[in-house]
Amino acid sequence: MNKPESLRAHLLATVPELERNPDRLLVFIDDGSIRCTAARTLSWEYAYRLQLILTDYAGHPDAVALPLLGWLRVHQPELLANLDKAREGIHFEADILANDKVDLAITLPLTERVVVGRDADGTTTLTHPAEPQLDIEPPEPGTWYIPHG
């Protein structure tokens, strides 16, 4: 599975507080399953709930939401484009630790396809194809501002 590490790296690079304190971002995979139709190639799909936990987070939630939505636009676009999936999609909870700190848990359903094929030599190959893309341009990190107050 590639998406958990991809999202983790993205958040560490785009959320200033996580960039300074990467150990405060925990990533868990829950309720995972493998779906395979027993087709000739045995290609399959991973499906799971990804849980992100930001511990002792003192930043604004918008500073996490915007980069998360930008990542989803590329890596799980149906969570943004399909209203039924969006309704069931991104969930969060927060434990308020102090006036300026929370433990923030974000849960989202992810899928990853694995395509089994054969190369010219007959060797079995495994590829993780990219998701179909939406025609939306997200803001680049560093080009948006979240006022505090």
Coordinates of C-alpha atoms in Angstrom, one line a residue, residues 17-18 21-27 52-59 94-95 97 100-106:
E17 CA 3.5 22.4 12.8
L18 CA 3.9 18.8 11.5
N21 CA 7.2 18.0 14.8
P22 CA 6.8 15.0 12.5
D23 CA 6.5 12.6 15.4
R24 CA 3.2 14.2 16.3
L25 CA 1.6 12.6 13.2
L26 CA 0.5 9.0 13.7
V27 CA -0.9 6.9 10.8
L52 CA -4.4 10.1 11.0
I53 CA -3.8 11.3 14.6
L54 CA -2.2 14.6 15.2
T55 CA -1.1 14.7 18.9
D56 CA -0.7 18.0 20.8
Y57 CA -1.7 19.9 17.7
A58 CA -1.7 23.7 18.3
G59 CA -2.4 24.8 14.7
A94 CA -10.8 16.2 18.6
D95 CA -9.9 15.8 22.2
L97 CA -6.3 19.1 25.8
D100 CA -4.4 25.9 22.5
K101 CA -3.9 22.2 21.9
V102 CA -5.9 19.2 20.7
D103 CA -5.4 15.6 19.7
L104 CA -7.0 15.5 16.3
A105 CA -8.1 12.3 14.7
I106 CA -9.1 12.2 11.0

